[in-house]
Coordinates of C-alpha atoms in Angstrom, one line a residue:
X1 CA 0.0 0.0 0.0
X2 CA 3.1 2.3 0.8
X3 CA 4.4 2.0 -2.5
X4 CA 1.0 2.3 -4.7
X5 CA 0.5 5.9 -2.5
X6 CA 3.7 6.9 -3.4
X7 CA 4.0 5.9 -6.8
X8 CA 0.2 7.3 -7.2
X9 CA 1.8 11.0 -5.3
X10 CA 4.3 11.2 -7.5
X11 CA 2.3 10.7 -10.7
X12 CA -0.2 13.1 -9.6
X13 CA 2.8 15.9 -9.1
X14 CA 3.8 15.4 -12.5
X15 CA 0.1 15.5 -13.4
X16 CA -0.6 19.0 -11.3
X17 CA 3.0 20.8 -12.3
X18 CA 2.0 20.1 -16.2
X19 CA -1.7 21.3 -15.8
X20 CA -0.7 24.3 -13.2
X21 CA 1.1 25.5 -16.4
X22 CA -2.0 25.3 -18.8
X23 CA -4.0 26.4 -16.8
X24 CA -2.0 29.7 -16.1
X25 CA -1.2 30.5 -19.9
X26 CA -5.0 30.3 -20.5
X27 CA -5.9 32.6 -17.7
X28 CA -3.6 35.4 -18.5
X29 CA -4.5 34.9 -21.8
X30 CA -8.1 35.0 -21.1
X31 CA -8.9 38.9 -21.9
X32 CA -7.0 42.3 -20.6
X33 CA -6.4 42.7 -17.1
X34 CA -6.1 46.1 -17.7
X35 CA -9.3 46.3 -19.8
X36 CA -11.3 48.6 -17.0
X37 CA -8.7 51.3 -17.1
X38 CA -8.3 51.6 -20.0
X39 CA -11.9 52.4 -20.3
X40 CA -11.8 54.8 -17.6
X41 CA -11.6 58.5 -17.9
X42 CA -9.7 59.1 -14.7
X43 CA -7.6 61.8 -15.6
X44 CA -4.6 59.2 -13.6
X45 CA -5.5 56.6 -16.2
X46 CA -2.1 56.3 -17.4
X47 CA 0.1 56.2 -14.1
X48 CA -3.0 53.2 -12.8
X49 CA -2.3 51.5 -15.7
X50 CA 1.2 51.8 -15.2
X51 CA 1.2 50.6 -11.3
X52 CA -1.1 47.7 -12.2
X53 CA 1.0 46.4 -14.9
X54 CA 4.3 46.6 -12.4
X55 CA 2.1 45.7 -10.0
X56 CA 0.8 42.0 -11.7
X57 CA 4.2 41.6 -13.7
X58 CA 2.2 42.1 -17.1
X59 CA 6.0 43.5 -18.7
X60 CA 7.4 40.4 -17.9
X61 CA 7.4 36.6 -19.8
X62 CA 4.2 34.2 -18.6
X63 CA 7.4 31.7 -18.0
X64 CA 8.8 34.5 -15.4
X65 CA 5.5 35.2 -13.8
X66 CA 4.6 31.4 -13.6
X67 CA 7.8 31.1 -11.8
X68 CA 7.4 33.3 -9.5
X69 CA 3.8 31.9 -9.0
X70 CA 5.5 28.4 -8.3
X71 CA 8.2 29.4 -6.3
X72 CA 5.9 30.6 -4.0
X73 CA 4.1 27.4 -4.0
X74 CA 6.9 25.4 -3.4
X75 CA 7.1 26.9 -0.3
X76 CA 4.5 25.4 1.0
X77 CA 6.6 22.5 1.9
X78 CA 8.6 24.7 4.6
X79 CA 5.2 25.9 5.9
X80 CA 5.5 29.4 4.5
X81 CA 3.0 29.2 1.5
X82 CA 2.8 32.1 -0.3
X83 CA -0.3 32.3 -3.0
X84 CA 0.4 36.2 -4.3
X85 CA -1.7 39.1 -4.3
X86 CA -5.1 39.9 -5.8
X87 CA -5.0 42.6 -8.8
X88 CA -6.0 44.9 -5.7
X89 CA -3.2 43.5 -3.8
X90 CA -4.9 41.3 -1.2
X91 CA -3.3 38.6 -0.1
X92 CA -4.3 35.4 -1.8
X93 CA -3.7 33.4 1.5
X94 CA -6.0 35.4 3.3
X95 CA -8.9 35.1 0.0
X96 CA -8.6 31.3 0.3
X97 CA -8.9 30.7 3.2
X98 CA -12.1 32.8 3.9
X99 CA -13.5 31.2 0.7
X100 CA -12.7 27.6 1.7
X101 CA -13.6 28.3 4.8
X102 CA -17.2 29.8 3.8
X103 CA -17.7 26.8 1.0
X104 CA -16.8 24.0 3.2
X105 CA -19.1 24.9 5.6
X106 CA -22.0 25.1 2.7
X107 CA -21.4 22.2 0.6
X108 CA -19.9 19.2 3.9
X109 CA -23.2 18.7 5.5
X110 CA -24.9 19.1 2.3
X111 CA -23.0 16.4 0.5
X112 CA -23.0 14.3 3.9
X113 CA -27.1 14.5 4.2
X114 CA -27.2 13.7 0.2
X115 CA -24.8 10.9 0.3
X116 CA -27.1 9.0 3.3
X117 CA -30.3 9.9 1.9
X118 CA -29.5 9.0 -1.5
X119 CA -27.8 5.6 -1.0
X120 CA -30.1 4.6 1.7
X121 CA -33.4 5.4 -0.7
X122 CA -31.5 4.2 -3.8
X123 CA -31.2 0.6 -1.5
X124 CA -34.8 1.0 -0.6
X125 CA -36.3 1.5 -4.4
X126 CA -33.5 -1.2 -5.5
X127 CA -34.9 -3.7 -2.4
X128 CA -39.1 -3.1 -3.8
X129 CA -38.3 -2.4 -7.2
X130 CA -41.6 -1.7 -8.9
X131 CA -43.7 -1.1 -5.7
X132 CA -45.5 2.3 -4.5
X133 CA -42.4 3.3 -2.7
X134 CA -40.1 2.8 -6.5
X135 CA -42.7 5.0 -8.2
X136 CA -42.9 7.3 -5.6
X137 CA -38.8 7.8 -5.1
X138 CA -38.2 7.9 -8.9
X139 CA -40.7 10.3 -9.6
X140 CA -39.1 12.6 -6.6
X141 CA -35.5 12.3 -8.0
X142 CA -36.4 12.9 -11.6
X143 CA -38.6 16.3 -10.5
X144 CA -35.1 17.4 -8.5
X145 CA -32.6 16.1 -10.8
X146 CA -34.4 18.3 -13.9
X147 CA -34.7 20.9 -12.2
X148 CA -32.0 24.2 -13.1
X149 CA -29.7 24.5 -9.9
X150 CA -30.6 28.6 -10.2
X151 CA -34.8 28.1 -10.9
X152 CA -35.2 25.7 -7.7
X153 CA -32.4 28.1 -5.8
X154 CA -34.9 30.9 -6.5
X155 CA -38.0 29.0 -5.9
X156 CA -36.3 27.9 -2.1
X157 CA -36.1 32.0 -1.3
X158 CA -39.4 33.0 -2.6
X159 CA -41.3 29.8 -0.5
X160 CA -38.7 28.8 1.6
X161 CA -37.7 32.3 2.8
X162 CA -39.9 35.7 2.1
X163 CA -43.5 34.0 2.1
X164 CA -42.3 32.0 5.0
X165 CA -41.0 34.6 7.3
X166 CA -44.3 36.6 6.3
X167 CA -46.2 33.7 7.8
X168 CA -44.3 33.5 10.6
X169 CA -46.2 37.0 11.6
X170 CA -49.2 35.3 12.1
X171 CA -48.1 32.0 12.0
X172 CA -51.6 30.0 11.6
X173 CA -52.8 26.8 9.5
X174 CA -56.1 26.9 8.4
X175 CA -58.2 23.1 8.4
X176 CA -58.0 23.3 4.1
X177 CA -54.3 23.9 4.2
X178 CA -53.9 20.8 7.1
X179 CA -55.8 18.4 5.6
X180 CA -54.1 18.5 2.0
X181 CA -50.6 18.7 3.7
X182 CA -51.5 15.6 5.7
X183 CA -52.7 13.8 2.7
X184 CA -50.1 14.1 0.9
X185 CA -47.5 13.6 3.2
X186 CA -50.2 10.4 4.4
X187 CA -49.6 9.2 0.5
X188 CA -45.8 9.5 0.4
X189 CA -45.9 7.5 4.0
X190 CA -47.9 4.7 2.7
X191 CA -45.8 4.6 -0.2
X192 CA -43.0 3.9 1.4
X193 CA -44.5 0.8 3.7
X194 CA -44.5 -2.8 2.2
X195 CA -47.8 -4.7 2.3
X196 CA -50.9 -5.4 1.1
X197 CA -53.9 -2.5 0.5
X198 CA -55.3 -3.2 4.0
X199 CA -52.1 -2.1 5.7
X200 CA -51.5 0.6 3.2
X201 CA -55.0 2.0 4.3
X202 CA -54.3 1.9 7.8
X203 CA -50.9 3.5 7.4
X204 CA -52.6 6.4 5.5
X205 CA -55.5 6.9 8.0
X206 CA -53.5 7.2 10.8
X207 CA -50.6 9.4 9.5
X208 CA -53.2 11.2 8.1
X209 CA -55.2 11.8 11.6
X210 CA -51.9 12.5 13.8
X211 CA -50.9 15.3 11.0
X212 CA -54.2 17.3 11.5
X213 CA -54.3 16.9 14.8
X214 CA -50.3 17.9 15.0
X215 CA -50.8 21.3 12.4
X216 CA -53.5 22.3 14.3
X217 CA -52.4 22.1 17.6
X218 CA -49.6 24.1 16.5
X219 CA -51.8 26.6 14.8
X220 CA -53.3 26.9 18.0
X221 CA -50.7 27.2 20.6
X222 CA -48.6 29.3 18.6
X223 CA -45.5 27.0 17.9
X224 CA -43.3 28.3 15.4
X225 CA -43.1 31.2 17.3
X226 CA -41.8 29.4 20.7
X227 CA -41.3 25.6 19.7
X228 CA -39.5 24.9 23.2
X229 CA -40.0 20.9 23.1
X230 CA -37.1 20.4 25.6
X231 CA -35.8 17.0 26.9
X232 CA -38.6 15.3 24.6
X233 CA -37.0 16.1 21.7
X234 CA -33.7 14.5 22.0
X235 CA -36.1 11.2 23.3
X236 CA -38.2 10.9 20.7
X237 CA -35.5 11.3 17.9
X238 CA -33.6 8.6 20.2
X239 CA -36.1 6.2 20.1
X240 CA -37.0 6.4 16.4
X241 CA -33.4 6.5 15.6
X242 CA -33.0 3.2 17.3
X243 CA -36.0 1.5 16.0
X244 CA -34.6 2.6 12.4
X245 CA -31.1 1.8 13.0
X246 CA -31.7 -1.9 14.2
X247 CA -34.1 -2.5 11.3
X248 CA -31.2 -1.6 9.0
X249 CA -28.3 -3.2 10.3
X250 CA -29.9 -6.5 12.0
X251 CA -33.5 -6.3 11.7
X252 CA -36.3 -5.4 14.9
X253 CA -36.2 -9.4 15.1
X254 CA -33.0 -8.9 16.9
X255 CA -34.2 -8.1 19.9
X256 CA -30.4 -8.0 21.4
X257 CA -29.7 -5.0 18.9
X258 CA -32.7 -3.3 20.0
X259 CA -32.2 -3.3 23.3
X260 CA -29.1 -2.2 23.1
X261 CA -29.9 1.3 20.5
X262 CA -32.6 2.1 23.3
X263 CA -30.2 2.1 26.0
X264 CA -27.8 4.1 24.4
X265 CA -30.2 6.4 23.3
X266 CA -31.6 6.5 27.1
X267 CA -28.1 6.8 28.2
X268 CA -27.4 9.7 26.2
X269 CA -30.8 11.2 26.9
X270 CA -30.0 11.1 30.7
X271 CA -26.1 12.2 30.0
X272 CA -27.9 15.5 28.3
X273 CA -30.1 15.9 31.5
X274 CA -26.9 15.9 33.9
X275 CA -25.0 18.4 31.5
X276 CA -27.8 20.6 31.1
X277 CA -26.4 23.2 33.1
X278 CA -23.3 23.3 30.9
X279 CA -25.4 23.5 27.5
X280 CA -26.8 26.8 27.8
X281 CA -23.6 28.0 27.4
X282 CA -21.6 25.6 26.3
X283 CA -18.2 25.8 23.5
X284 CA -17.6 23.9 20.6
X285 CA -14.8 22.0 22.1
X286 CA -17.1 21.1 25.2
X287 CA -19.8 19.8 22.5
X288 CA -16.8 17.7 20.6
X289 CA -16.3 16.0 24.3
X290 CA -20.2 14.8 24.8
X291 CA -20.3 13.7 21.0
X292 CA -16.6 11.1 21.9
X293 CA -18.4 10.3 25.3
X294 CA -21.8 9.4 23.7
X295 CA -19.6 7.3 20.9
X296 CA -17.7 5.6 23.5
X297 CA -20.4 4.5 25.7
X298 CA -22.1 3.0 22.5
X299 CA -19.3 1.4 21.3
X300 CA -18.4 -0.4 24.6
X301 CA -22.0 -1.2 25.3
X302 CA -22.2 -2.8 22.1
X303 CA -19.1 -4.6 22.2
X304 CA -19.9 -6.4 25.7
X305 CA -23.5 -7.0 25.2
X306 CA -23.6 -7.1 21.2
X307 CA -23.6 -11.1 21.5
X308 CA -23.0 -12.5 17.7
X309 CA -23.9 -9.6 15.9
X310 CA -21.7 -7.3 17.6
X311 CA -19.9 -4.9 15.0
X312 CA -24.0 -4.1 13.6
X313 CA -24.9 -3.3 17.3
X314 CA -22.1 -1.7 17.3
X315 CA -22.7 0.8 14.4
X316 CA -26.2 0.9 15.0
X317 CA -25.6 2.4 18.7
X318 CA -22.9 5.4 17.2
X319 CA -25.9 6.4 14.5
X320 CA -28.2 6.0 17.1
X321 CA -26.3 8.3 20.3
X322 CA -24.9 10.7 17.3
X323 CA -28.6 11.3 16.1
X324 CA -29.3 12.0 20.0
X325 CA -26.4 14.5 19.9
X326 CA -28.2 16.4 16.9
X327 CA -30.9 16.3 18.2
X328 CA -29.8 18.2 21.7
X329 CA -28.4 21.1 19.2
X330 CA -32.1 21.5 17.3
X331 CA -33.4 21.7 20.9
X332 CA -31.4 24.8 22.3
X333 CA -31.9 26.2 18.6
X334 CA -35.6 26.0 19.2
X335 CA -35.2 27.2 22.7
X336 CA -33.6 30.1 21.6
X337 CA -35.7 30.6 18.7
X338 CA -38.0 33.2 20.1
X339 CA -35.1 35.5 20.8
X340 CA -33.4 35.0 18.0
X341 CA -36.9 35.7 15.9
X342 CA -36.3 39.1 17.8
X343 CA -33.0 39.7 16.8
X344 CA -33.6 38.9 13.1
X345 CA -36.5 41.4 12.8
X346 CA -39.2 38.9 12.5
X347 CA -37.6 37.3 9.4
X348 CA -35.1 34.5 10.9
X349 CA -34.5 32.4 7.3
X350 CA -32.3 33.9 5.7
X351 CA -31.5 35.1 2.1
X352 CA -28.1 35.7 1.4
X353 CA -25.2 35.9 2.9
X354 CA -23.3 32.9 5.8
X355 CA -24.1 34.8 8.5
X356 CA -26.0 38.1 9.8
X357 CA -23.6 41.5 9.7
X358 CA -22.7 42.9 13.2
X359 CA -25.1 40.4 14.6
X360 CA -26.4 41.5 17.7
X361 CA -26.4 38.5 19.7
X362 CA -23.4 37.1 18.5
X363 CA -21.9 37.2 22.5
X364 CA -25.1 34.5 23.0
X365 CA -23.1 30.5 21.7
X366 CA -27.0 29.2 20.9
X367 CA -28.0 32.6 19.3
X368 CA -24.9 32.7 16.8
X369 CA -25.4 29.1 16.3
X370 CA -28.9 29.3 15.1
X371 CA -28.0 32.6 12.9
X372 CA -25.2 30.3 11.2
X373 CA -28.1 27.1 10.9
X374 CA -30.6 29.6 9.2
X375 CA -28.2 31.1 7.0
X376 CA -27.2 27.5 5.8
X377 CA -30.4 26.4 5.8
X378 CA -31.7 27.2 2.4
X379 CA -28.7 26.8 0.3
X380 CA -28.0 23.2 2.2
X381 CA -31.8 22.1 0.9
X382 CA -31.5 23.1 -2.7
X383 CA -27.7 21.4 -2.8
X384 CA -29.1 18.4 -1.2
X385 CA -32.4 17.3 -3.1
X386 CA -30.0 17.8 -6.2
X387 CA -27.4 15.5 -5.2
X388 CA -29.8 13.2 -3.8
X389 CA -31.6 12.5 -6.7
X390 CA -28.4 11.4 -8.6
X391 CA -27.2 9.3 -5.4
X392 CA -30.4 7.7 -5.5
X393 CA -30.7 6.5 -9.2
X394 CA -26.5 5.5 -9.3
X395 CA -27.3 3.5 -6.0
X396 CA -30.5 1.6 -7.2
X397 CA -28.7 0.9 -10.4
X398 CA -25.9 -0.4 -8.6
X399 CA -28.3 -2.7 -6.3
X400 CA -29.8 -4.0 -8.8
X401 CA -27.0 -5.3 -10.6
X402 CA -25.9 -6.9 -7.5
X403 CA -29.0 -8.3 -6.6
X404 CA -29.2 -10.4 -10.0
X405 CA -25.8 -12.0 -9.4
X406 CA -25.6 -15.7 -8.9
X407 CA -23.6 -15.5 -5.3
X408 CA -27.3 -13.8 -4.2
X409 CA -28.9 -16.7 -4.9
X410 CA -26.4 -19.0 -3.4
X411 CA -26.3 -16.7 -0.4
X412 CA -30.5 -17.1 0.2
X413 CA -30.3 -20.5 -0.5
X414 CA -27.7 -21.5 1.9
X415 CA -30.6 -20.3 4.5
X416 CA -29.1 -16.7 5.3
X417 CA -31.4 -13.9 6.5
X418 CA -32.4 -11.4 4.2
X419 CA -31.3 -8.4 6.1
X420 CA -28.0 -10.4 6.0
X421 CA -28.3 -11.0 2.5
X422 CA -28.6 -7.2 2.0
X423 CA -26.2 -5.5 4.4
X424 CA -23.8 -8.1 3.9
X425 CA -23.6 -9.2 0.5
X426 CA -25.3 -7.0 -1.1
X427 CA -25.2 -3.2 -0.1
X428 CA -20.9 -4.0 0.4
X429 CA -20.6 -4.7 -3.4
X430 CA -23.2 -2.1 -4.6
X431 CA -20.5 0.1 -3.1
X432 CA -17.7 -0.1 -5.6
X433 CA -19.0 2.3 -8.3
X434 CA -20.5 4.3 -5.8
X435 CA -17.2 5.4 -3.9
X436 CA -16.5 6.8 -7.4
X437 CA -18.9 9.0 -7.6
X438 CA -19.0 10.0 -4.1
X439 CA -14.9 10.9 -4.6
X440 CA -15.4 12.8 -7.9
X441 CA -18.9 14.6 -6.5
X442 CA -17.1 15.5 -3.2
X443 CA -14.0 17.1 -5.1
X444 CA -15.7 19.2 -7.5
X445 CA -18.2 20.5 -4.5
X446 CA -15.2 21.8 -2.8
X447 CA -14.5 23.8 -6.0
X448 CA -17.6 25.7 -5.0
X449 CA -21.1 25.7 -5.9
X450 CA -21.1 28.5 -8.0
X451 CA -24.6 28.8 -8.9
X452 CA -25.9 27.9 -5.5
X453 CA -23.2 30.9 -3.9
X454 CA -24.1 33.4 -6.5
X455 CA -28.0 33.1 -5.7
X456 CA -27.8 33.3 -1.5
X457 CA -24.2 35.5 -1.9
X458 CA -22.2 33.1 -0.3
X459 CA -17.9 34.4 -1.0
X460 CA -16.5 31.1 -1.4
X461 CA -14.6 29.4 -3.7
X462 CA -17.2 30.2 -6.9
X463 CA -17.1 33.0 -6.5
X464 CA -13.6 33.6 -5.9
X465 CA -12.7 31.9 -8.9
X466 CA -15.4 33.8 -10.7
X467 CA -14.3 36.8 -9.9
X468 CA -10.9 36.4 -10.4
X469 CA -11.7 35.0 -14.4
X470 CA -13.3 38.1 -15.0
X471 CA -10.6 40.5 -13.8
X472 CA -8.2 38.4 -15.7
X473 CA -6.0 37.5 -12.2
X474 CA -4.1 34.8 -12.6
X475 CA -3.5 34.5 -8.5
X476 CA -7.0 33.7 -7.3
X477 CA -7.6 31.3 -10.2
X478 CA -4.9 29.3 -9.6
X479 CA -5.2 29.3 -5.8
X480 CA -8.8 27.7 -7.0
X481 CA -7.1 25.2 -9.0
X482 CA -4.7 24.1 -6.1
X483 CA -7.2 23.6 -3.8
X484 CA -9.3 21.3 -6.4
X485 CA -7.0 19.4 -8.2
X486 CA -5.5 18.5 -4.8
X487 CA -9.1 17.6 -3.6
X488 CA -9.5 15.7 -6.9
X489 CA -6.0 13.7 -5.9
X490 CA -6.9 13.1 -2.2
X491 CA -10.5 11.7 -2.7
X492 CA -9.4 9.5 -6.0
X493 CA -6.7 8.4 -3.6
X494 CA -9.2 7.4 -0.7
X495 CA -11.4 5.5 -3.2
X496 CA -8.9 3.7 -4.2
X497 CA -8.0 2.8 -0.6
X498 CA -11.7 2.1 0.5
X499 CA -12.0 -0.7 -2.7
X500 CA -9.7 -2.5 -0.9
X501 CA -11.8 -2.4 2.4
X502 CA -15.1 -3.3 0.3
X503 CA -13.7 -5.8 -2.0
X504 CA -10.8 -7.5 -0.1
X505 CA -10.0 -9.0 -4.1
X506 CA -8.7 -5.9 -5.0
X507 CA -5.8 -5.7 -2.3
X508 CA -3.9 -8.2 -4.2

């Protein structure tokens, strides 16, 4: 493995130097850097086009200013990178790492919630292929994945945003408006359940029923305006989680596993209560601790009472505890939302922008949290449906394929479970082409979503690189292109190194 990474290393250096090189003769020969000067009537034209032009090197040789470029790269092997200045003569450093900064923090948790949703629905519509819940899925992920990236961007601040923060003045559901949301929310539920029409009925009725009542209690009480839930929160989302977590990794029928999720989610429920005092006011590092603590005590409580099945009680406790977790940070959000509502001038989603200028309560950890989550919130929707949508047709494709194999058969007919059948055999196969994508999706995000950060005005790496193109500045650009051709490298490298964890074949 030593010597594949470094023969792989030193192929991509030769690869980067050789493309570094393109890539810089076509930027500076992309239009005039000096093109809005010379346009200008500023009676200092002359001497501005004269500082720019020593300014950027434009007398010298692209060989000499490439040079220059690299030798400032190279020293990022003695920890003293330096990237160049901006046409304005900002330091490149500095521009990256605001923009990487500011993108990674759009596009992580969207690719993360895209890459679990999609491959866990792609295994679903691969597992009842044909079935209510297929239909249904496909349907969805065709809608998303036609849709323009900047038309359903737009559509997410005019619904998602403006009308909703106009509700939120008077924030009641009338009986119409409950009773068509619960129906069709009802019809995507019984969708998604196997079983005869009987069942399917049932499941509609009573999802149906438990939504009108639900939107109309909050109409009533005024919820969206204080939703304060408290310690019920972080319980209820325990206790689903573990429900769903053993049926995906061992099945309810193991009642071992089961047992086990629900006491780790209890545990962690009750770990919350003894912290409490501590999470009003908590740090990120403090936060960090409780998330290892939850993991630990899941991990060991699976490992001594896991019986047979112990690594999938295992994994499903750390989903399980780690869905607690989240669910402890949506609580203080909500407990703070009120206030926050306050601060925000009755409109809390946000528009544009990563976070609120000279915010007010920025002193407050919950308050600046929740300003951060609602400026995220939009842009991390429209990136995810998108990318789920693709996730979810390349997985069911995948499972399908896999599913039709003759080791499948072989595998039922020696008497194996079909959850084992799935998880096991399956899923672990479907994988291969799927870590592809996953690398070459995750690389390219980090490049920026341009069209996502030029609707909500995020400044990342788009934009940068945008920017930079149209003011013909070489610097920016090919700070951009170091930052995603080593991204590209990295994650190609890691798929290659999770195929040989999948398919222990390939480590030969």
């Amino acid at each position: 493995m030593f010597k594949f990474i470094a023969k792989r290393l030193g192929i991509s250096a030769v690869i980067m130097l050789i493309s570094s090189a393109i890539m810089y003769i076509l930027t500076i020969n992309s239009g005039d850097p000096l093109k809005d000067l010379r346009e200008s009537t500023d009676p200092n034209r002359d001497n501005l086009i004269a500082q720019r032009t020593q300014w950027m090197g434009l007398d010298q040789p692209w060989y000499t200013r490439y040079w220059d470029w690299l030798t400032g790269v190279g020293g990022c092997f003695k920890g003293q990178c330096d990237l160049g200045i901006n046409r304005s003569g900002q330091s490149v450093n500095h521009m990256l790492g605001l923009a990487v900064s500011s993108t990674m923090r759009l596009v992580v948790l969207a690719t993360v919630l895209a890459i679990v949703l999609g491959i866990f629905f792609g295994m679903m519509t691969a597992i009842r292929q044909y079935s209510g819940f297929d239909y249904t899925v496909t349907f969805a992920a065709f809608v998303f994945y036609s849709l323009p990236a900047f038309v359903f961007a737009v559509l997410l601040k005019e619904y998602g945003a403006i009308r909703f923060n106009n509700w939120l003045r008077d924030p009641t559901i009338s009986l119409v408006t409950s009773l068509i949301i619960a129906a069709l929310f009802a019809l995507f539920i019984q969708a998604m359940l196997s079983g005869n029409k009987k069942r399917r009925l049932i499941s509609f009725g009573v999802t149906f029923a438990v939504l009108v009542a639900v939107l109309q209690f909050m109409s009533a009480t005024g919820f969206m305006n204080d939703p304060t839930i408290g310690i019920w929160l972080p319980l209820g989302v325990g206790i689903v989680a573990a429900i769903l977590f053993t049926s995906l990794f061992t099945g309810t029928s193991n009642k071992r596993t089961l047992y086990n999720t629900l006491g780790s989610a209890v545990i962690a429920v009750l770990l919350l209560q003894i912290f409490e005092g501590q999470l009003w006011e908590p740090t990120w590092g403090f936060l960090f601790i409780l998330l290892v603590g939850f993991v630990a005590i899941a991990v060991a409580l699976g490992y001594f009472t896991g019986g047979y099945a112990r690594r999938s009680v295992i994994w499903a406790n750390v989903w399980t505890v780690c869905s607690v977790w989240m669910a402890c940070l949506m609580d203080f959000m909500m407990r703070y939302w009120s206030d926050y509502t306050s601060l925000s001038s009755g409109r809390p989603i946000s528009t544009i922008g990563s976070e609120t200028p000279n915010f007010r309560g920025g002193d407050v950890f919950w308050l600046q949290f929740t300003d951060v989550a609602t400026h995220l919130l939009l842009p991390t929707i429209s990136l995810t449906l998108m990318s789920i949508a693709s996730y979810t047709r390349y997985t069911r494709s995948a499972m399908l394929e896999v599913l039709n194999q003759d080791y499948m058969r072989t595998a039922r007919a020696k008497g194996l479970p079909e959850h084992t059948v799935i998880t096991r055999h399956a899923f672990r196969n479907a994988m291969i082409p799927i870590t592809t994508i996953i690398a070459f999706d995750f690389a390219g995000l980090i490049g920026g979503a341009v069209i996502t950060e030029t609707v909500f005005g995020w400044k990342g790496m788009g934009n940068m690189f945008k920017v930079a193109l149209d003011q013909v500045d070489p610097a920016p650009v090919m700070a951009f292109f170091l930052v995603t051709g080593g991204a590209a490298i990295l994650m190609n490298m890691l798929a290659d190194i999770t195929y040989a964890y999948i398919d222990p074949r390939i480590r030969r």
